[in-house]
Coordinates of C-alpha atoms in Angstrom, one line a residue:
M6 CA 152.2 135.9 62.5
S7 CA 150.2 134.1 65.4
Q8 CA 148.0 132.5 63.0
A9 CA 150.9 131.0 61.2
V10 CA 152.3 129.7 64.3
L11 CA 148.8 128.2 65.2
D12 CA 148.7 126.6 61.5
G13 CA 152.1 125.2 62.0
V14 CA 151.4 123.7 65.4
R15 CA 148.1 122.1 64.1
D16 CA 150.3 120.3 61.2
L17 CA 152.5 118.9 64.1
L18 CA 149.5 117.4 65.9
P19 CA 149.5 113.9 64.3
G20 CA 153.1 113.4 65.0
L21 CA 152.8 114.6 68.5
R22 CA 150.3 112.1 69.1
E23 CA 152.3 109.3 67.6
R24 CA 155.2 110.2 70.0
A25 CA 152.9 110.2 73.2
D26 CA 153.9 106.7 74.1
E27 CA 157.6 107.6 73.5
A28 CA 157.3 110.6 75.8
E29 CA 156.0 108.4 78.5
R30 CA 158.8 105.9 78.0
L31 CA 161.5 108.4 78.1
R32 CA 159.7 110.4 80.9
V33 CA 160.5 113.7 78.9
V34 CA 158.9 115.1 75.9
P35 CA 161.1 113.7 72.8
E36 CA 163.7 116.3 71.6
A37 CA 162.1 116.1 68.0
S38 CA 158.8 117.5 69.3
I39 CA 160.5 120.3 71.0
K40 CA 162.4 121.2 67.9
E41 CA 159.5 121.0 65.5
L42 CA 157.5 123.2 68.1
E43 CA 160.4 125.7 68.1
E44 CA 160.5 125.8 64.3
T45 CA 156.9 127.0 64.0
G46 CA 157.8 129.9 66.5
F47 CA 155.5 128.6 69.4
F48 CA 158.0 129.4 72.1
K49 CA 158.2 132.9 70.9
L50 CA 154.4 133.7 71.2
L51 CA 154.8 135.6 74.3
Q52 CA 158.3 136.8 73.7
P53 CA 159.2 140.5 73.2
K54 CA 159.4 141.7 69.7
R55 CA 162.9 143.2 70.3
F56 CA 164.0 139.4 70.8
D57 CA 162.4 138.2 67.6
G58 CA 159.2 137.5 69.5
F59 CA 155.6 137.8 68.5
E60 CA 154.1 139.5 71.7
S61 CA 150.8 137.7 70.6
D62 CA 147.6 137.7 72.2
P63 CA 147.5 135.4 75.3
I64 CA 144.5 133.6 73.7
D65 CA 146.5 132.7 70.7
F66 CA 149.1 130.9 73.0
Y67 CA 146.5 129.3 75.1
T68 CA 144.9 128.0 71.6
A69 CA 148.1 126.4 70.6
V70 CA 148.6 125.0 74.0
R71 CA 145.3 123.5 74.0
D72 CA 145.7 122.0 70.6
I73 CA 149.1 120.4 71.5
A74 CA 147.6 118.9 74.7
G75 CA 144.7 117.4 72.8
A76 CA 147.5 115.4 70.8
C77 CA 149.8 114.6 73.9
G78 CA 149.2 115.8 77.3
S79 CA 152.6 115.9 78.4
T80 CA 153.8 117.7 75.5
G81 CA 150.9 120.1 75.9
W82 CA 152.0 120.7 79.6
V83 CA 155.5 121.4 78.9
S84 CA 154.9 123.6 75.9
S85 CA 152.6 125.6 78.2
V86 CA 154.7 126.2 81.2
V87 CA 158.1 126.6 79.2
G88 CA 156.1 128.8 76.6
V89 CA 155.0 131.2 79.1
H90 CA 158.2 132.1 80.6
P91 CA 159.1 134.6 78.1
W92 CA 156.4 136.7 79.4
Q93 CA 157.9 136.8 82.8
V94 CA 161.4 137.4 81.6
A95 CA 160.2 140.4 79.7
L96 CA 159.5 142.0 83.2
F97 CA 163.0 141.5 84.4
S98 CA 165.6 144.2 84.0
D99 CA 167.1 144.7 80.5
E100 CA 170.4 143.3 81.8
A101 CA 168.6 139.9 82.5
Q102 CA 166.8 140.0 79.2
Q103 CA 169.9 140.6 77.3
A104 CA 171.7 137.7 79.3
V105 CA 168.8 135.3 78.1
W106 CA 168.3 136.1 74.6
G107 CA 170.9 138.4 73.5
E108 CA 173.0 135.8 71.9
D109 CA 170.2 133.1 71.0
T110 CA 166.7 134.0 71.0
N111 CA 165.5 130.5 71.1
T112 CA 167.0 130.3 74.7
R113 CA 164.3 128.5 76.9
L114 CA 163.5 128.5 80.6
S115 CA 161.8 126.2 83.1
S116 CA 160.7 127.1 86.4
S117 CA 159.8 126.0 90.1
Y118 CA 158.1 129.0 91.9
A119 CA 157.3 127.5 95.2
P120 CA 159.4 129.5 97.8
T121 CA 161.5 126.3 98.9
G122 CA 164.8 128.2 98.3
K123 CA 166.6 130.5 100.8
A124 CA 168.2 133.7 99.8
T125 CA 170.4 136.0 102.2
V126 CA 171.0 139.6 101.4
A127 CA 174.5 140.1 99.9
E128 CA 176.5 143.0 98.4
G129 CA 174.9 143.6 95.0
G130 CA 172.4 140.6 95.2
Y131 CA 171.6 137.4 97.1
Q132 CA 173.3 134.1 98.0
L133 CA 170.7 131.4 96.8
S134 CA 170.5 128.0 97.9
G135 CA 167.7 125.3 98.0
K136 CA 166.0 122.3 96.3
W137 CA 163.0 122.8 94.1
S138 CA 160.6 120.4 92.7
F139 CA 158.3 119.9 89.5
S140 CA 160.4 122.0 86.9
S141 CA 158.7 120.6 83.9
G142 CA 160.5 120.5 80.7
C143 CA 163.9 121.5 82.7
D144 CA 166.0 119.1 80.4
H145 CA 165.1 121.2 77.3
C146 CA 166.2 124.7 78.9
S147 CA 169.3 126.5 79.7
W148 CA 168.1 128.6 82.5
V149 CA 165.5 128.3 85.4
L150 CA 163.2 130.7 87.3
L151 CA 163.1 129.9 91.0
G152 CA 160.9 130.9 93.8
G153 CA 162.8 132.0 97.2
L154 CA 162.3 133.8 100.5
V155 CA 164.9 136.6 101.0
F156 CA 166.2 136.8 104.5
N157 CA 168.2 139.7 106.1
A158 CA 171.2 139.6 108.4
D159 CA 168.8 139.2 111.4
G160 CA 167.2 136.2 109.8
Q161 CA 164.0 137.9 109.1
V162 CA 161.9 137.3 105.8
V163 CA 162.0 140.7 103.9
D164 CA 160.9 139.5 100.5
F165 CA 159.7 136.9 98.0
K166 CA 161.3 136.9 94.9
T167 CA 161.8 135.0 91.6
F168 CA 165.4 134.2 90.7
M169 CA 166.8 133.8 87.3
V170 CA 169.6 131.2 87.3
P171 CA 171.8 130.0 84.4
R172 CA 172.4 126.2 83.8
D173 CA 175.9 126.3 84.9
N174 CA 174.7 127.2 88.4
Y175 CA 172.1 124.4 89.0
T176 CA 171.9 120.6 89.0
I177 CA 168.8 118.7 87.7
V178 CA 168.1 115.5 89.8
D179 CA 166.3 112.9 87.8
V180 CA 163.4 112.0 90.0
W181 CA 160.3 111.9 87.7
H182 CA 158.6 108.5 87.9
M183 CA 154.9 109.2 87.8
V184 CA 151.4 107.8 86.5
G185 CA 150.3 111.1 85.1
L186 CA 152.0 113.5 82.9
A187 CA 154.6 111.0 83.0
G188 CA 156.4 112.6 80.0
T189 CA 157.0 116.2 81.5
G190 CA 160.5 115.4 82.9
S191 CA 159.3 117.5 85.9
N192 CA 162.6 116.9 87.8
D193 CA 164.3 118.5 91.1
I194 CA 166.5 121.5 90.7
I195 CA 169.1 122.0 93.3
V196 CA 171.2 125.3 93.9
D197 CA 174.2 125.4 96.3
D198 CA 175.3 128.8 97.5
V199 CA 175.1 130.7 94.2
F200 CA 175.4 134.4 94.0
I201 CA 172.4 136.0 92.1
P202 CA 172.8 139.7 91.1
E203 CA 169.8 141.8 92.1
A204 CA 169.3 142.5 88.2
F205 CA 168.4 138.7 87.9
T206 CA 165.7 139.0 90.4
L207 CA 161.9 140.1 90.5
S208 CA 160.0 140.9 93.7
M209 CA 156.7 138.9 93.6
G210 CA 155.1 141.8 95.5
E211 CA 156.1 144.1 92.4
T212 CA 154.8 141.4 90.2
G213 CA 151.4 141.1 92.0
Q214 CA 151.0 144.9 91.2
C215 CA 151.4 144.2 87.4
R216 CA 154.9 146.1 87.5
G217 CA 158.3 145.3 86.5
P218 CA 161.6 146.9 85.2
G219 CA 161.4 145.3 82.0
Q220 CA 158.2 147.3 81.0
E221 CA 160.5 150.3 80.1
Q222 CA 161.8 148.2 77.2
N223 CA 158.7 146.2 76.5
P224 CA 155.8 148.6 76.8
S225 CA 153.1 146.3 75.3
D226 CA 149.9 145.9 77.1
L227 CA 150.6 142.3 77.0
Y228 CA 153.2 142.7 79.8
K229 CA 150.7 144.9 82.0
L230 CA 148.4 142.0 82.7
P231 CA 148.4 140.0 86.0
F232 CA 151.3 137.2 86.5
H233 CA 148.6 135.2 88.3
S234 CA 146.2 135.4 85.6
I235 CA 148.6 134.5 82.8
F236 CA 150.3 131.7 84.6
T237 CA 147.4 129.9 86.1
G238 CA 145.9 129.8 82.7
T239 CA 148.8 127.8 81.6
I240 CA 147.9 125.1 84.1
T241 CA 144.1 125.1 83.2
T242 CA 144.8 125.2 79.5
P243 CA 146.4 121.7 78.9
I244 CA 143.7 120.1 80.9
I245 CA 141.1 121.6 78.8
G246 CA 143.1 120.3 75.8
L247 CA 143.0 116.9 77.5
A248 CA 139.4 117.1 77.8
M249 CA 138.8 118.1 74.2
G250 CA 141.1 115.1 73.0
A251 CA 139.4 112.7 75.2
Y252 CA 135.9 114.0 74.1
A253 CA 137.0 113.5 70.2
E254 CA 138.3 109.9 70.8
H255 CA 135.2 109.1 72.9
V256 CA 132.9 110.1 70.2
E257 CA 134.8 108.1 67.6
M258 CA 134.9 105.0 69.9
Q259 CA 131.3 105.3 70.4
K260 CA 130.6 105.6 66.8
A261 CA 132.3 102.4 65.9
R262 CA 131.2 100.4 69.4
S263 CA 128.8 97.6 69.5
R264 CA 127.6 96.5 72.9
A265 CA 127.4 92.8 73.3
A266 CA 125.6 93.0 76.6
Y267 CA 122.9 94.8 74.7
L268 CA 122.4 92.4 71.9
G269 CA 124.9 94.2 69.7
E270 CA 123.2 97.6 69.8
K271 CA 125.4 100.4 68.6
A272 CA 126.5 102.4 71.5
S273 CA 125.7 105.6 69.4
L274 CA 122.2 104.8 69.4
D275 CA 121.9 104.7 73.3
P276 CA 120.2 107.9 74.2
F277 CA 121.9 108.0 77.6
A278 CA 125.4 108.1 75.7
A279 CA 124.1 111.0 73.7
V280 CA 123.2 112.8 77.0
R281 CA 126.5 112.1 78.5
I282 CA 128.4 113.6 75.6
A283 CA 126.0 116.7 75.7
R284 CA 126.9 117.3 79.2
A285 CA 130.6 116.7 78.7
S286 CA 130.9 119.1 75.7
S287 CA 129.1 121.8 77.6
E288 CA 131.5 121.5 80.6
I289 CA 134.4 121.8 78.2
D290 CA 133.0 124.7 76.2
A291 CA 132.3 126.5 79.5
A292 CA 135.8 126.0 81.0
W293 CA 137.2 127.4 77.6
A294 CA 134.7 130.4 77.3
L295 CA 135.3 131.6 80.7
L296 CA 139.1 131.5 80.4
V297 CA 138.8 133.4 77.0
N298 CA 136.2 135.9 78.4
N299 CA 138.2 136.7 81.7
I300 CA 141.4 137.5 79.8
R301 CA 139.6 139.7 77.2
E302 CA 138.1 141.7 80.3
E303 CA 141.4 142.1 81.7
Q304 CA 142.7 143.3 78.4
H305 CA 139.7 145.7 78.2
Y306 CA 141.0 147.6 81.3
V307 CA 144.7 147.6 80.3
S308 CA 144.0 148.8 76.8
R309 CA 142.2 152.0 78.5
G310 CA 145.0 152.6 80.8
E311 CA 142.8 151.4 83.8
K312 CA 143.8 149.3 86.8
I313 CA 142.1 146.0 86.8
P314 CA 139.5 145.5 89.5
L315 CA 140.6 143.1 92.3
R316 CA 137.0 141.3 91.8
T317 CA 138.0 140.7 88.1
R318 CA 141.5 139.3 89.1
L319 CA 139.8 137.1 91.6
K320 CA 137.1 136.0 89.1
V321 CA 139.8 134.9 86.8
R322 CA 141.1 132.7 89.6
R323 CA 137.5 131.4 90.3
D324 CA 137.0 130.4 87.0
Q325 CA 140.4 129.0 86.3
V326 CA 140.1 126.5 89.2
L327 CA 136.6 125.5 88.3
G328 CA 137.5 125.4 84.6
S329 CA 140.1 122.6 85.4
Q330 CA 137.6 121.0 87.4
R331 CA 134.9 121.0 84.8
A332 CA 137.6 119.6 82.3
I333 CA 138.4 117.0 84.6
D334 CA 134.8 116.0 85.5
A335 CA 134.0 115.9 81.6
I336 CA 137.1 113.4 81.2
D337 CA 135.8 111.2 83.9
G338 CA 132.3 111.0 82.6
L339 CA 133.5 110.0 79.1
F340 CA 136.2 107.5 80.4
E341 CA 133.4 105.7 82.5
A342 CA 131.2 105.6 79.7
S343 CA 133.8 104.4 77.1
G344 CA 133.9 100.8 77.8
G345 CA 136.8 98.4 78.6
R346 CA 138.6 99.3 75.4
A347 CA 139.3 102.6 76.7
L348 CA 141.7 101.0 79.4
A349 CA 143.9 99.7 76.6
T350 CA 147.6 101.1 76.5
G351 CA 148.2 103.4 73.9
T352 CA 144.6 104.9 73.8
Y353 CA 144.3 108.7 74.2
L354 CA 141.4 108.3 76.8
Q355 CA 143.1 106.4 79.4
R356 CA 146.3 108.6 79.2
A357 CA 144.1 111.7 79.6
W358 CA 142.5 110.5 82.4
R359 CA 145.9 110.0 84.3
D360 CA 147.2 113.2 82.9
A361 CA 144.2 115.3 83.9
H362 CA 144.3 114.1 87.5
A363 CA 148.0 114.7 87.7
G364 CA 147.5 118.2 86.5
R365 CA 144.7 118.5 89.1
V366 CA 147.1 118.5 92.2
H367 CA 149.2 121.4 90.8
A368 CA 149.0 124.2 93.4
A369 CA 147.4 126.5 90.9
N370 CA 144.5 124.1 90.9
D371 CA 143.8 124.3 94.6
P372 CA 140.0 125.2 94.6
E373 CA 139.3 125.9 98.0
R374 CA 141.8 128.8 98.3
A375 CA 140.9 130.5 95.1
L376 CA 137.0 130.3 95.7
Q377 CA 137.6 131.3 99.4
M378 CA 139.3 134.6 98.3
F379 CA 136.5 135.4 95.9
G380 CA 133.8 134.9 98.4
A381 CA 135.6 136.7 101.1
H382 CA 136.0 139.7 98.8
E383 CA 132.3 139.4 97.9
F384 CA 131.5 139.7 101.7
G385 CA 133.6 142.9 101.8
H386 CA 136.7 141.4 103.6
K387 CA 140.2 142.3 102.7
V388 CA 142.1 140.3 100.2
D389 CA 145.7 140.3 99.4
P390 CA 145.9 141.4 95.7
G391 CA 149.5 140.5 95.5
M392 CA 148.5 137.0 95.0
Y393 CA 146.2 137.5 92.4

């Protein structure tokens, strides 16, 4: 079924590209695009089979995201971060899973994982309050996953959890006015003293150990992979897709371009132009190949019932942050070499340049932290595996 979904997504790409300007104008992905993606089954790629999902290979999911972003960066970004959430919901208690999908298996969730909320221990659960930013695609969702620190009665932090909150219990504040990823509708979420039952929470400490109560109902190897590998890949993949889309447009533009400053010489005959696209394509291919190879390596350990080595998990993050950088470097080089026409409103290149740099500032793309941890581990220093 995954191939059918991929084929369906590819059929949508011309339409998604045509709506890219509309997404920027609306500041959210058009409802028509979300509906079309839903009809292909895209949002169920990582969803458990018992809720009409496909439990697909993560690489199939990433491939679909890459292709979508190659048509429209904002749609690719929202598709990625909304489409990955069924993977985490599968780790929650069965009660929580039933609440989300029991009546409608098309239910979608957005998120904001930074622990900017505060939860206090209460009987049977927690009282949650706070404000969260950057919840991409929240207007298309009826639940949200929020990060929060848990405090006991003495005011001490005792856990870092993900809280699953239904739409009636939070407010969306429209604040998204941005120059990049402008169509993602990454608005603020506010929760005001709402009770969250224990069953609707997931400890990030447990998640970091590749465990969750939902594995009892969803025993697939898919749900035994590390959270921080799967989720950070959802941030890099749209950027790689943007680079692929920028590359394709740059090559077509250069084929048709004559440069007046060089007596009408065709740009495609410039040997330096050929070198530039060779370098850019290599960087893009390297970013994608490493992402795929690293997930495959983790799957190998899981399929054998073995614990994934910490070094492998750190390598995933090393190559993920560098993969984002490789893709952005490729876009920068292509944009700089494309001439003034690339600046025109409506071109994919200028939008990809803006969108990729917007994606670069996401916390998952903080290179120094990920690289420092990999290097520290290589030197034999202790690294907290819960973060990877």
